[in-house]
Short mmCIF file of C-alpha atoms and ligand atoms in Angstrom, two decimals:
data_model
loop_
_atom_site.label_atom_id
_atom_site.label_comp_id
_atom_site.label_asym_id
_atom_site.label_seq_id
_atom_site.Cartn_x
_atom_site.Cartn_y
_atom_site.Cartn_z
CA MET A 1 -11.89 -20.66 13.18
CA LEU A 2 -8.13 -20.09 13.17
CA ALA A 3 -7.69 -22.91 10.65
CA GLY A 4 -10.33 -21.23 8.47
CA CYS A 5 -8.43 -17.93 8.69
CA ALA A 6 -5.21 -19.72 7.72
CA VAL A 7 -6.90 -21.21 4.65
CA ILE A 8 -8.28 -17.80 3.59
CA ARG A 9 -4.83 -16.24 4.06
CA SER A 10 -3.10 -18.91 2.01
CA GLN A 11 -5.67 -18.48 -0.79
CA PHE A 12 -4.99 -14.74 -0.80
CA ALA A 13 -1.26 -15.44 -0.95
CA LEU A 14 -1.77 -17.80 -3.89
CA ALA A 15 -3.89 -15.29 -5.78
CA ALA A 16 -1.30 -12.62 -5.11
CA THR A 17 1.55 -14.28 -6.98
CA TRP A 18 1.86 -13.51 -10.66
CA ASN A 19 4.12 -13.54 -13.65
CA GLY A 20 6.50 -16.42 -13.12
CA GLY A 21 6.80 -16.09 -9.39
CA VAL A 22 7.28 -12.33 -9.11
CA VAL A 23 5.47 -11.49 -5.91
CA ARG A 24 3.70 -8.18 -5.68
CA SER A 25 0.94 -8.40 -3.07
CA ALA A 26 0.89 -7.08 0.48
CA LEU A 27 -1.25 -10.13 1.29
CA ASN A 28 1.60 -12.45 0.39
CA PRO A 29 4.31 -11.08 2.68
CA GLN A 30 7.89 -12.28 2.11
CA GLY A 31 9.67 -10.16 4.69
CA SER A 32 9.22 -9.24 8.34
CA ALA A 33 8.04 -5.66 7.77
CA ALA A 34 5.39 -6.79 5.28
CA ARG A 35 4.33 -9.58 7.63
CA ARG A 36 3.68 -7.13 10.46
CA ILE A 37 1.63 -4.97 8.09
CA GLU A 38 -0.31 -7.99 6.85
CA ASP A 39 -1.08 -9.04 10.44
CA LEU A 40 -2.39 -5.54 11.12
CA TRP A 41 -4.43 -5.63 7.89
CA TRP A 42 -6.13 -8.86 8.88
CA ILE A 43 -6.97 -7.55 12.37
CA LEU A 44 -8.54 -4.41 10.85
CA PHE A 45 -10.31 -6.48 8.20
CA GLY A 46 -11.66 -8.85 10.87
CA LEU A 47 -12.92 -6.01 13.07
CA GLY A 48 -14.46 -4.25 10.07
CA THR A 49 -16.20 -7.43 8.96
CA PHE A 50 -17.52 -8.04 12.47
CA VAL A 51 -18.93 -4.48 12.68
CA ALA A 52 -20.49 -4.70 9.22
CA ILE A 53 -22.23 -8.02 10.02
CA PHE A 54 -23.31 -6.80 13.46
CA VAL A 55 -24.84 -3.59 12.04
CA GLY A 56 -26.57 -5.60 9.30
CA VAL A 57 -28.12 -8.02 11.80
CA VAL A 58 -29.29 -5.24 14.13
CA LEU A 59 -30.78 -3.35 11.20
CA TRP A 60 -32.60 -6.47 10.06
CA MET A 61 -33.95 -7.04 13.60
CA ALA A 62 -35.14 -3.42 13.80
CA VAL A 63 -36.89 -3.61 10.43
CA ARG A 64 -38.60 -6.86 11.37
CA ARG A 65 -39.73 -5.58 14.76
CA ASN A 66 -41.14 -2.39 13.27
CA SER A 67 -43.30 -4.22 10.78
CA GLY A 68 -46.01 -4.99 13.41
CA THR A 69 -49.24 -3.10 14.13
CA GLN A 70 -48.01 -1.06 17.14
CA SER A 71 -47.73 2.69 16.74
CA PRO A 72 -44.19 4.18 17.05
CA ILE A 73 -45.17 5.78 20.42
CA GLU A 74 -46.33 2.43 21.85
CA ARG A 75 -43.16 0.74 20.64
CA ARG A 76 -41.02 3.47 22.18
CA ASP A 77 -42.75 3.09 25.53
CA ASP A 78 -42.28 -0.68 25.35
CA HIS A 79 -38.57 -0.50 24.67
CA THR A 80 -37.18 2.60 26.41
CA GLY A 81 -35.14 0.49 28.85
CA SER A 82 -33.57 -1.83 26.29
CA SER A 83 -32.95 1.07 23.88
CA ARG A 84 -30.76 2.70 26.50
CA HIS A 85 -28.74 -0.48 26.81
CA TRP A 86 -28.38 -0.72 23.04
CA ILE A 87 -27.24 2.88 22.71
CA LEU A 88 -24.78 2.57 25.58
CA GLY A 89 -23.45 -0.87 24.57
CA ALA A 90 -23.45 -0.82 20.78
CA GLY A 91 -23.19 2.94 20.32
CA VAL A 92 -20.59 3.92 22.92
CA ILE A 93 -18.81 1.07 24.72
CA GLY A 94 -18.47 -1.26 21.70
CA PRO A 95 -17.03 1.37 19.35
CA ALA A 96 -14.75 2.66 22.12
CA ILE A 97 -13.31 -0.83 22.66
CA ILE A 98 -12.79 -1.29 18.92
CA ILE A 99 -11.10 2.11 18.56
CA VAL A 100 -8.75 1.32 21.46
CA ILE A 101 -7.84 -2.06 19.89
CA VAL A 102 -7.23 -0.42 16.49
CA PHE A 103 -5.13 2.31 18.12
CA VAL A 104 -2.96 -0.12 20.11
CA VAL A 105 -2.29 -2.56 17.27
CA THR A 106 -1.61 0.27 14.79
CA VAL A 107 0.82 2.12 17.06
CA ARG A 108 2.56 -1.18 17.86
CA THR A 109 3.05 -1.87 14.14
CA MET A 110 4.14 1.71 13.38
CA TYR A 111 6.72 1.50 16.16
CA ALA A 112 8.11 -1.79 14.85
CA GLU A 113 8.22 -0.39 11.29
CA SER A 114 10.22 2.65 12.40
CA GLN A 115 13.07 0.63 13.94
CA ARG A 116 16.48 1.06 12.29
CA PRO A 117 18.61 -1.98 11.51
CA ASP A 118 22.09 -2.69 12.92
CA ALA A 119 24.76 -0.12 12.17
CA ASP A 120 26.54 -2.55 9.82
CA ALA A 121 23.48 -3.22 7.66
CA LEU A 122 23.89 -2.90 3.91
CA ILE A 123 22.90 0.59 2.76
CA VAL A 124 21.28 1.13 -0.63
CA ASP A 125 20.67 4.65 -1.93
CA VAL A 126 17.51 4.85 -3.99
CA THR A 127 16.63 8.07 -5.78
CA GLY A 128 13.31 8.59 -7.52
CA HIS A 129 13.35 10.37 -10.88
CA GLN A 130 10.57 11.13 -13.34
CA TRP A 131 10.14 8.21 -14.12
CA TRP A 132 12.72 5.71 -13.03
CA TRP A 133 14.67 4.68 -9.96
CA GLU A 134 18.38 5.26 -9.52
CA VAL A 135 19.90 2.60 -7.28
CA SER A 136 23.41 2.78 -5.85
CA TYR A 137 25.44 1.04 -3.18
CA PRO A 138 27.62 3.72 -1.55
CA ASP A 139 29.85 1.20 0.23
CA LEU A 140 30.24 -1.09 -2.78
CA ALA A 141 30.77 1.43 -5.61
CA VAL A 142 27.99 -0.03 -7.71
CA SER A 143 25.05 1.64 -9.35
CA THR A 144 22.15 0.50 -11.47
CA ALA A 145 18.56 1.44 -12.24
CA ASN A 146 15.09 0.09 -11.57
CA GLU A 147 16.46 -2.99 -9.77
CA VAL A 148 17.37 -3.24 -6.11
CA HIS A 149 19.49 -6.31 -5.47
CA ILE A 150 19.78 -7.36 -1.85
CA PRO A 151 21.01 -10.36 0.09
CA ALA A 152 18.10 -12.43 1.50
CA GLY A 153 17.64 -12.95 5.20
CA VAL A 154 19.34 -9.78 6.44
CA ASP A 155 18.17 -6.25 7.09
CA VAL A 156 18.91 -3.74 4.35
CA GLU A 157 18.56 -0.02 4.92
CA ILE A 158 17.16 1.88 1.96
CA HIS A 159 18.02 5.59 1.92
CA LEU A 160 15.34 7.28 -0.15
CA ARG A 161 15.56 10.58 -1.96
CA SER A 162 14.03 12.24 -4.97
CA ALA A 163 15.71 14.25 -7.71
CA ASP A 164 12.52 16.09 -8.65
CA VAL A 165 9.00 15.60 -7.27
CA ILE A 166 7.68 13.35 -4.51
CA HIS A 167 7.70 9.63 -5.32
CA SER A 168 6.91 6.71 -3.06
CA PHE A 169 8.91 3.48 -2.87
CA TRP A 170 6.64 0.49 -2.41
CA VAL A 171 7.46 -3.20 -2.51
CA PRO A 172 4.18 -4.66 -1.22
CA ALA A 173 5.56 -8.13 -0.47
CA LEU A 174 8.47 -6.76 1.56
CA ALA A 175 7.49 -3.53 3.31
CA GLY A 176 5.12 -0.59 3.52
CA LYS A 177 5.30 2.54 1.40
CA ARG A 178 7.88 5.23 2.06
CA ASP A 179 7.98 8.62 0.35
CA ALA A 180 11.02 9.70 -1.63
CA LEU A 181 11.27 13.46 -1.07
CA PRO A 182 13.39 16.07 -2.84
CA GLU A 183 15.01 17.68 0.18
CA ARG A 184 15.38 15.04 2.81
CA THR A 185 16.42 11.43 3.13
CA ASN A 186 13.87 8.93 4.36
CA THR A 187 14.96 5.50 5.50
CA LEU A 188 13.20 2.19 5.11
CA THR A 189 14.36 -1.15 6.46
CA ILE A 190 13.55 -4.17 4.33
CA ASP A 191 14.43 -7.82 4.47
CA ALA A 192 13.38 -10.76 2.32
CA ASP A 193 12.87 -14.20 3.87
CA HIS A 194 14.04 -16.05 0.76
CA PRO A 195 15.79 -15.35 -2.51
CA GLY A 196 13.25 -14.21 -5.08
CA THR A 197 11.99 -11.34 -7.17
CA TYR A 198 9.56 -8.87 -5.68
CA ALA A 199 7.68 -6.30 -7.69
CA GLY A 200 7.79 -2.67 -6.65
CA ARG A 201 6.19 0.47 -7.91
CA CYS A 202 5.91 4.16 -7.33
CA ALA A 203 2.98 4.78 -5.01
CA GLU A 204 2.72 8.57 -5.18
CA PHE A 205 1.35 10.39 -8.21
CA CYS A 206 4.42 12.02 -9.74
CA GLY A 207 3.38 13.09 -13.23
CA ILE A 208 2.10 11.72 -16.49
CA GLN A 209 4.14 8.47 -16.36
CA HIS A 210 3.61 7.72 -12.68
CA ALA A 211 2.02 4.40 -13.61
CA ASN A 212 5.16 3.40 -15.54
CA MET A 213 7.68 3.68 -12.75
CA ASP A 214 8.01 0.05 -11.79
CA PHE A 215 11.06 -1.66 -10.36
CA VAL A 216 11.97 -4.97 -8.79
CA VAL A 217 13.74 -6.04 -5.66
CA VAL A 218 15.82 -9.13 -6.31
CA ALA A 219 16.87 -11.01 -3.17
CA HIS A 220 19.86 -13.32 -3.54
CA ASP A 221 21.51 -15.90 -1.33
CA ALA A 222 24.85 -14.65 0.00
CA ALA A 223 27.01 -16.19 -2.74
CA SER A 224 24.83 -15.02 -5.58
CA PHE A 225 24.68 -11.50 -4.14
CA GLU A 226 28.49 -11.38 -4.02
CA ALA A 227 28.58 -12.60 -7.60
CA TRP A 228 26.09 -9.92 -8.66
CA ILE A 229 28.14 -7.19 -6.99
CA ASP A 230 31.34 -8.48 -8.62
CA ALA A 231 29.67 -8.54 -12.04
CA ARG A 232 28.36 -4.97 -11.56
CA ARG A 233 31.80 -3.77 -10.52
CA ALA A 234 33.43 -5.17 -13.63
CA PRO A 235 34.00 -2.53 -16.30
CA ALA A 236 31.64 -2.37 -19.25
CA ALA A 237 32.35 -5.06 -21.83
CA ASN A 238 33.97 -3.96 -25.07
CA PRO A 239 31.73 -4.85 -28.00
CA ASP A 240 33.14 -7.91 -29.74
CA SER A 241 31.58 -7.18 -33.13
CA GLU A 242 32.24 -4.51 -35.72
CA ILE A 243 28.64 -3.33 -35.60
CA GLY A 244 28.80 -3.12 -31.80
CA ALA A 245 31.97 -1.03 -31.98
CA ALA A 246 30.24 1.28 -34.46
CA GLY A 247 27.37 1.53 -31.96
CA ALA A 248 29.76 2.56 -29.19
CA GLU A 249 31.07 5.38 -31.39
CA LEU A 250 27.52 6.49 -32.16
CA PHE A 251 26.67 6.38 -28.46
CA VAL A 252 29.23 9.10 -27.85
CA ALA A 253 28.85 11.00 -31.14
CA ARG A 254 25.06 11.29 -30.89
CA GLY A 255 25.18 12.53 -27.31
CA CYS A 256 23.72 9.45 -25.52
CA GLY A 257 26.77 9.54 -23.26
CA SER A 258 26.08 13.10 -22.17
CA CYS A 259 23.20 11.80 -20.04
CA HIS A 260 23.81 8.04 -19.67
CA ALA A 261 26.99 6.86 -17.98
CA VAL A 262 28.77 3.74 -19.21
CA ASP A 263 31.93 2.86 -17.28
CA GLY A 264 34.97 3.54 -19.42
CA LEU A 265 33.04 5.17 -22.26
CA ALA A 266 30.87 7.98 -20.97
CA THR A 267 30.44 9.66 -17.64
CA GLY A 268 26.87 10.85 -18.01
CA GLY A 269 26.08 14.46 -17.39
CA ASP A 270 23.94 17.01 -15.64
CA GLU A 271 20.71 15.50 -16.92
CA PRO A 272 20.22 12.40 -14.81
CA ALA A 273 19.58 9.23 -16.79
CA PRO A 274 20.03 5.55 -15.96
CA ASP A 275 23.58 4.19 -15.85
CA LEU A 276 23.85 1.75 -18.76
CA THR A 277 27.09 -0.05 -17.86
CA HIS A 278 25.34 -3.42 -17.54
CA LEU A 279 22.07 -2.55 -19.23
CA ALA A 280 21.56 -5.85 -21.04
CA SER A 281 21.63 -7.82 -17.80
CA ARG A 282 18.59 -5.96 -16.47
CA ARG A 283 15.07 -7.26 -16.75
CA ALA A 284 13.46 -4.16 -18.18
CA ILE A 285 13.82 -0.58 -19.32
CA ALA A 286 11.44 2.39 -19.42
CA GLY A 287 10.12 1.84 -15.90
CA GLY A 288 9.17 -1.78 -16.57
CA LEU A 289 7.46 -1.24 -19.94
CA LEU A 290 9.96 -2.95 -22.25
CA ALA A 291 12.65 -5.62 -22.18
CA SER A 292 16.23 -4.35 -22.06
CA THR A 293 17.30 -6.11 -25.27
CA GLY A 294 16.06 -7.06 -28.73
CA PRO A 295 13.15 -5.43 -30.57
CA ASP A 296 11.95 -3.74 -27.37
CA LEU A 297 15.24 -1.90 -26.97
CA ARG A 298 15.14 -0.86 -30.63
CA THR A 299 11.54 0.40 -30.31
CA TRP A 300 12.55 2.45 -27.32
CA ILE A 301 15.57 4.13 -28.87
CA ALA A 302 13.74 4.76 -32.16
CA ASP A 303 10.91 6.70 -30.50
CA PRO A 304 10.84 6.80 -26.70
CA HIS A 305 7.99 9.34 -26.71
CA ALA A 306 5.69 6.96 -28.54
CA VAL A 307 6.23 4.39 -25.78
CA LYS A 308 6.27 6.72 -22.80
CA PRO A 309 4.90 10.20 -23.58
CA GLY A 310 6.49 12.86 -21.43
CA VAL A 311 9.75 10.97 -20.89
CA LEU A 312 12.81 13.20 -20.67
CA MET A 313 14.88 11.17 -23.14
CA PRO A 314 15.09 13.22 -26.32
CA ASP A 315 14.22 11.88 -29.74
CA VAL A 316 17.42 11.34 -31.71
CA ALA A 317 16.94 10.95 -35.45
CA LEU A 318 18.70 7.70 -36.36
CA THR A 319 18.82 5.70 -39.56
CA ASP A 320 17.98 1.99 -39.46
CA THR A 321 21.68 1.15 -39.76
CA GLU A 322 22.52 3.45 -36.85
CA LEU A 323 19.72 1.92 -34.77
CA ASP A 324 21.05 -1.58 -35.48
CA ALA A 325 24.52 -0.51 -34.38
CA LEU A 326 23.34 1.16 -31.18
CA VAL A 327 21.19 -1.82 -30.24
CA ALA A 328 24.11 -4.19 -30.93
CA TYR A 329 26.33 -2.09 -28.70
CA LEU A 330 23.82 -1.82 -25.85
CA GLU A 331 23.08 -5.55 -26.00
CA SER A 332 26.78 -6.18 -25.48
CA LEU A 333 26.62 -4.36 -22.12
CA ARG A 334 26.03 -7.43 -20.00
CU1 CUA B 1 7.13 8.30 -9.14
CU2 CUA B 1 4.76 8.08 -9.04
#
């Protein structure tokens, strides 16, 4: 029985991995919080399955028994005693036991999920925006967007906020959902068993592009996390080509830098937009819709509203030459 359950679980885990090893399913847990939630899910699924089968069998027995020639009154008189037992056992005691089990295992999991990590855990500030995630490391002076890089094997405390409406931060393979609210900070402790990439998405309807608010959590081994932090701390690269340098000038002249910060070139502004200091090293832009370089990047800058209607990035009329220059500049931001 247990071996059978293990096989079913491993099949679920297999089916839940997609896209070159990016894990996105709650049934393929890769961290302790997600594992506790998965355990709870299987207990509830098992109890639900048991109840469904039990009710089906009893219904079938009742239908079969009632297909004889006795009148309903005769049948009632025949079975009054056993009916009482059925009502008491299957209608009161059984459900009460199941509800108590569900209550105990759920509260136990909720309690474990609400525990805070050690005081020296790495803190990552994550702020939801329509429709992207701002990610910063207050103790490490690093910020990025739509990617949360963490060291594997240790607890990380995510401090969640929202700059506008309610979002929900959900990395199914690592932890449960947690709301990102405008006027308070919610915390969520996550850890990843192994280095890897884990898909995340916004799990609270937050406007027209709610479905395009994806992000990833990338767990590193200790050395590679240090290397990532060092690379993020390095100032933005200077473009090494003439066209890239022209792009940098356009970036400022056309107002890109009044929303997007790039270390050493622009400080961003009141309108929050992703920091682009190391844009080209990211997996994706536009909430996971497009790659951060090449034709995708060009498509995005040329007409962001065609890709993601409702996005706050304004249309900037650019000639093909200007587009080439801007793309060359942004691709140099590794
Ligand atoms: Cu943010 Cu849905």
